[in-house]
GROMACS .gro file of C-alpha atoms in nm:
model
  236
    1MET     CA    1   8.820  22.127   8.561
    2LYS     CA    2   8.939  22.349   8.271
    3ASN     CA    3   9.136  22.679   8.321
    4ILE     CA    4   9.084  22.879   8.013
    5LYS     CA    5   9.256  23.248   8.069
    6ILE     CA    6   9.221  23.513   7.755
    7LYS     CA    7   9.421  23.817   7.722
    8LYS     CA    8   9.491  24.107   7.511
    9VAL     CA    9   9.837  24.159   7.398
   10GLU     CA   10  10.003  24.482   7.235
   11ASP     CA   11  10.189  24.444   6.969
   12TYR     CA   12  10.352  24.670   6.728
   13ASN     CA   13  10.079  24.733   6.464
   14ASP     CA   14   9.768  24.606   6.649
   15ASN     CA   15   9.631  24.381   6.979
   16TYR     CA   16   9.543  24.054   6.966
   17LEU     CA   17   9.417  23.737   7.177
   18GLU     CA   18   9.608  23.506   7.359
   19ILE     CA   19   9.405  23.203   7.501
   20VAL     CA   20   9.592  22.950   7.719
   21ILE     CA   21   9.374  22.619   7.842
   22THR     CA   22   9.498  22.367   8.080
   23GLU     CA   23   9.346  22.126   8.303
   24GLU     CA   24   9.523  22.028   8.627
   25ASN     CA   25   9.877  22.032   8.499
   26GLU     CA   26   9.812  21.954   8.153
   27LEU     CA   27   9.857  22.198   7.867
   28LEU     CA   28   9.556  22.184   7.616
   29LYS     CA   29   9.586  22.448   7.419
   30PHE     CA   30   9.786  22.770   7.317
   31LEU     CA   31   9.585  22.991   7.066
   32THR     CA   32   9.676  23.339   6.933
   33ILE     CA   33   9.670  23.466   6.602
   34THR     CA   34  10.038  23.620   6.594
   35SER     CA   35  10.396  23.466   6.632
   36TYR     CA   36  10.670  23.455   6.893
   37GLU     CA   37  11.027  23.490   6.952
   38ARG     CA   38  10.991  23.288   7.251
   39LEU     CA   39  10.757  23.043   7.362
   40GLU     CA   40  10.746  22.943   7.747
   41ILE     CA   41  10.536  22.627   7.872
   42PRO     CA   42  10.484  22.723   8.181
   43SER     CA   43  10.648  22.610   8.449
   44ASN     CA   44  10.365  22.385   8.631
   45ILE     CA   45  10.315  22.193   8.319
   46CYS     CA   46  10.367  21.798   8.341
   47LYS     CA   47  10.159  21.725   8.003
   48ILE     CA   48  10.153  21.844   7.666
   49ASN     CA   49   9.808  21.767   7.465
   50GLN     CA   50   9.749  21.655   7.136
   51CYS     CA   51   9.734  22.002   6.876
   52ILE     CA   52   9.801  22.278   7.141
   53PHE     CA   53   9.811  22.506   6.838
   54SER     CA   54   9.501  22.424   6.666
   55VAL     CA   55   9.113  22.439   6.723
   56ALA     CA   56   8.900  22.123   6.676
   57ASP     CA   57   8.542  22.211   6.613
   58GLU     CA   58   8.420  22.052   6.982
   59GLU     CA   59   8.647  22.306   7.107
   60ILE     CA   60   8.478  22.624   6.930
   61SER     CA   61   8.174  22.635   7.227
   62ILE     CA   62   8.451  22.615   7.492
   63ILE     CA   63   8.645  22.922   7.353
   64GLN     CA   64   8.309  23.096   7.283
   65LYS     CA   65   8.198  23.081   7.635
   66ALA     CA   66   8.511  23.168   7.748
   67HIS     CA   67   8.547  23.463   7.595
   68GLU     CA   68   8.127  23.604   7.700
   69GLU     CA   69   8.281  23.517   8.046
   70ASN     CA   70   8.596  23.730   7.973
   71GLY     CA   71   8.391  24.062   7.838
   72PHE     CA   72   8.501  24.026   7.507
   73ASP     CA   73   8.226  24.075   7.267
   74GLU     CA   74   8.144  23.886   6.937
   75ASN     CA   75   8.338  24.049   6.725
   76ASP     CA   76   8.678  23.988   6.908
   77TYR     CA   77   8.557  23.636   6.882
   78ASP     CA   78   8.476  23.572   6.550
   79TYR     CA   79   8.797  23.806   6.442
   80PHE     CA   80   9.018  23.545   6.634
   81MET     CA   81   8.872  23.252   6.467
   82GLU     CA   82   8.895  23.357   6.134
   83MET     CA   83   9.303  23.506   6.158
   84ILE     CA   84   9.420  23.184   6.355
   85TYR     CA   85   9.671  23.036   6.128
   86GLN     CA   86   9.973  22.827   6.144
   87LEU     CA   87  10.223  22.992   6.412
   88GLN     CA   88  10.585  23.021   6.377
   89PHE     CA   89  10.805  23.022   6.699
   90GLU     CA   90  11.177  23.125   6.696
   91GLU     CA   91  11.195  22.875   7.012
   92VAL     CA   92  10.971  22.668   7.265
   93TYR     CA   93  11.093  22.611   7.615
   94ILE     CA   94  11.010  22.276   7.787
   95PRO     CA   95  11.050  22.331   8.131
   96LYS     CA   96  11.201  22.058   8.373
   97THR     CA   97  10.816  21.974   8.506
   98VAL     CA   98  10.685  21.795   8.173
   99THR     CA   99  10.685  21.452   8.203
  100GLU     CA  100  10.465  21.354   7.875
  101ILE     CA  101  10.461  21.533   7.572
  102CYS     CA  102  10.210  21.382   7.303
  103GLU     CA  103  10.246  21.289   6.927
  104ALA     CA  104  10.123  21.579   6.723
  105ALA     CA  105  10.131  21.809   6.998
  106PHE     CA  106  10.315  22.102   6.821
  107PHE     CA  107  10.116  22.045   6.493
  108TYR     CA  108   9.996  22.371   6.281
  109SER     CA  109  10.341  22.546   6.386
  110GLU     CA  110  10.667  22.607   6.242
  111ILE     CA  111  10.903  22.576   6.498
  112GLN     CA  112  11.319  22.681   6.435
  113LYS     CA  113  11.423  22.538   6.763
  114PHE     CA  114  11.350  22.367   7.106
  115ILE     CA  115  11.507  22.397   7.443
  116VAL     CA  116  11.451  22.162   7.684
  117ASP     CA  117  11.548  22.241   8.051
  118LYS     CA  118  11.890  22.076   8.157
  119GLU     CA  119  11.661  21.913   8.479
  120ASN     CA  120  11.428  21.759   8.232
  121THR     CA  121  11.515  21.347   8.221
  122SER     CA  122  11.175  21.315   8.010
  123PHE     CA  123  11.311  21.452   7.689
  124VAL     CA  124  11.597  21.530   7.483
  125TYR     CA  125  11.675  21.812   7.167
  126LYS     CA  126  11.934  21.729   6.960
  127ASP     CA  127  12.040  21.760   6.601
  128GLY     CA  128  11.709  21.943   6.529
  129LEU     CA  129  11.539  21.639   6.713
  130LEU     CA  130  11.325  21.607   7.024
  131TYR     CA  131  11.235  21.300   7.113
  132ASP     CA  132  11.110  21.129   7.443
  133LYS     CA  133  11.418  20.965   7.568
  134ALA     CA  134  11.261  20.599   7.752
  135LYS     CA  135  10.965  20.532   7.494
  136LYS     CA  136  11.188  20.611   7.177
  137ILE     CA  137  10.977  20.857   7.005
  138LEU     CA  138  11.057  21.106   6.778
  139LEU     CA  139  10.819  21.385   6.831
  140ALA     CA  140  10.915  21.638   6.682
  141CYS     CA  141  11.138  21.820   6.441
  142SER     CA  142  11.249  22.173   6.430
  143GLY     CA  143  11.418  22.362   6.151
  144GLU     CA  144  11.712  22.391   6.287
  145VAL     CA  145  11.861  22.067   6.070
  146ASN     CA  146  12.118  22.073   5.776
  147ASP     CA  147  12.049  21.912   5.390
  148LYS     CA  148  12.047  21.567   5.538
  149LEU     CA  149  11.846  21.472   5.811
  150CYS     CA  150  11.971  21.095   6.002
  151ILE     CA  151  11.714  20.960   6.247
  152PRO     CA  152  11.920  20.799   6.489
  153LYS     CA  153  11.880  20.412   6.467
  154PHE     CA  154  11.794  20.421   6.876
  155ILE     CA  155  11.465  20.561   6.794
  156ARG     CA  156  11.163  20.293   6.750
  157ARG     CA  157  10.906  20.500   6.618
  158ILE     CA  158  10.852  20.830   6.456
  159GLY     CA  159  10.562  21.012   6.571
  160GLU     CA  160  10.232  21.142   6.409
  161ASN     CA  161  10.249  21.471   6.215
  162ALA     CA  162  10.633  21.427   6.374
  163PHE     CA  163  10.815  21.624   6.062
  164SER     CA  164  10.484  21.916   6.024
  165SER     CA  165  10.685  22.220   6.264
  166MET     CA  166  10.943  22.176   6.084
  167ASP     CA  167  11.014  22.454   5.793
  168CYS     CA  168  11.430  22.472   5.677
  169TYR     CA  169  11.354  22.676   5.369
  170ASP     CA  170  11.604  22.415   5.178
  171GLU     CA  171  11.559  22.036   5.057
  172ILE     CA  172  11.620  21.818   5.268
  173THR     CA  173  11.730  21.439   5.207
  174LEU     CA  174  11.566  21.215   5.546
  175ASP     CA  175  11.758  20.902   5.582
  176ILE     CA  176  11.610  20.649   5.856
  177SER     CA  177  11.861  20.442   6.012
  178GLU     CA  178  11.829  20.030   6.079
  179GLY     CA  179  11.625  19.951   6.429
  180VAL     CA  180  11.369  20.242   6.360
  181GLU     CA  181  11.027  20.012   6.332
  182GLU     CA  182  10.723  20.248   6.309
  183ILE     CA  183  10.619  20.558   6.163
  184GLY     CA  184  10.331  20.707   6.258
  185PRO     CA  185  10.040  20.895   6.081
  186TYR     CA  186  10.062  21.210   5.857
  187ALA     CA  187  10.434  21.176   5.995
  188LEU     CA  188  10.541  21.389   5.681
  189ALA     CA  189  10.246  21.635   5.681
  190SER     CA  190  10.360  21.974   5.549
  191ALA     CA  191  10.676  21.873   5.512
  192PHE     CA  192  10.737  22.056   5.204
  193ASP     CA  193  11.129  22.080   5.250
  194ILE     CA  194  11.174  21.678   5.252
  195SER     CA  195  11.264  21.608   4.879
  196SER     CA  196  11.345  21.250   4.922
  197ILE     CA  197  11.318  20.968   5.230
  198TYR     CA  198  11.552  20.633   5.287
  199LEU     CA  199  11.317  20.393   5.484
  200PRO     CA  200  11.547  20.054   5.621
  201ARG     CA  201  11.427  19.706   5.593
  202SER     CA  202  11.369  19.715   6.001
  203ILE     CA  203  11.030  19.908   5.924
  204LYS     CA  204  10.735  19.687   6.077
  205ASN     CA  205  10.398  19.962   6.037
  206ILE     CA  206  10.346  20.295   5.829
  207GLY     CA  207  10.076  20.475   5.977
  208GLU     CA  208   9.776  20.636   5.758
  209ARG     CA  209   9.943  20.867   5.473
  210ALA     CA  210  10.260  20.915   5.656
  211LEU     CA  211  10.444  20.968   5.387
  212GLU     CA  212  10.257  21.214   5.205
  213TYR     CA  213  10.376  21.597   5.237
  214GLU     CA  214  10.042  21.730   5.108
  215GLU     CA  215   9.704  21.482   4.979
  216GLY     CA  216   9.848  21.273   4.695
  217GLU     CA  217  10.218  21.456   4.681
  218TYR     CA  218  10.511  21.257   4.851
  219PRO     CA  219  10.894  21.330   4.845
  220LYS     CA  220  11.121  21.031   4.639
  221ILE     CA  221  11.089  20.728   4.844
  222TYR     CA  222  11.362  20.460   4.877
  223VAL     CA  223  11.315  20.156   5.001
  224TYR     CA  224  11.484  19.787   5.023
  225LYS     CA  225  11.330  19.496   4.713
  226ASN     CA  226  11.091  19.268   4.946
  227SER     CA  227  11.089  19.469   5.250
  228TYR     CA  228  10.789  19.591   5.443
  229ALA     CA  229  10.824  19.954   5.322
  230HIS     CA  230  10.835  19.793   4.911
  231LYS     CA  231  10.551  19.648   4.983
  232TYR     CA  232  10.359  19.935   5.164
  233VAL     CA  233  10.515  20.175   4.872
  234ILE     CA  234  10.378  19.935   4.620
  235GLU     CA  235  10.031  19.928   4.781
  236ASN     CA  236   9.961  20.274   4.862
   0.00000   0.00000   0.00000
């Protein structure tokens, strides 16, 4: 059973809507038309779903119905849907209760920093990188990175849309260490700050459009001759 909370929030200039959709202990959506200094994931949440900040076609009717049930008129709904844009957060706080974060969870956002509760044993945030400790999956990168970003060798998979939430305003060199085996689909999508990427011999699989930051646009890509990455780059 989905629990949909809609409220109007006042800021200095105007009112805006905030929609939070949960199901049992899973965060499905967090939708708004403004930006936050700090977003706190509720303390009862165990799972953060994929793409919590964006609206898919099949979800529009659910949100529209919730608007009606909460007494908001059609103008509120139309305005909200027109104004949704890429959200910006200074901090995103992940509580100790969260044990699962889906790949691409933070797509459609710009996040300067993650904060993982000290008692959370599932996830680590270090050097601008948020990763699943047990599964060795890189889930997201924040804007809190230097001009060279190194992916640790213990990471096995770079998740879908992993770099889409970074916004550093500087050119970044992405150095992926030996040991990383997979790069998920759209990993570099919207990661315009990444100007060059070094791919190791250990790469065995690269997902759909994983190295494009925009359709048909790529950073400079450096590979080892005759490696899987070399063959991928030539073919694609």
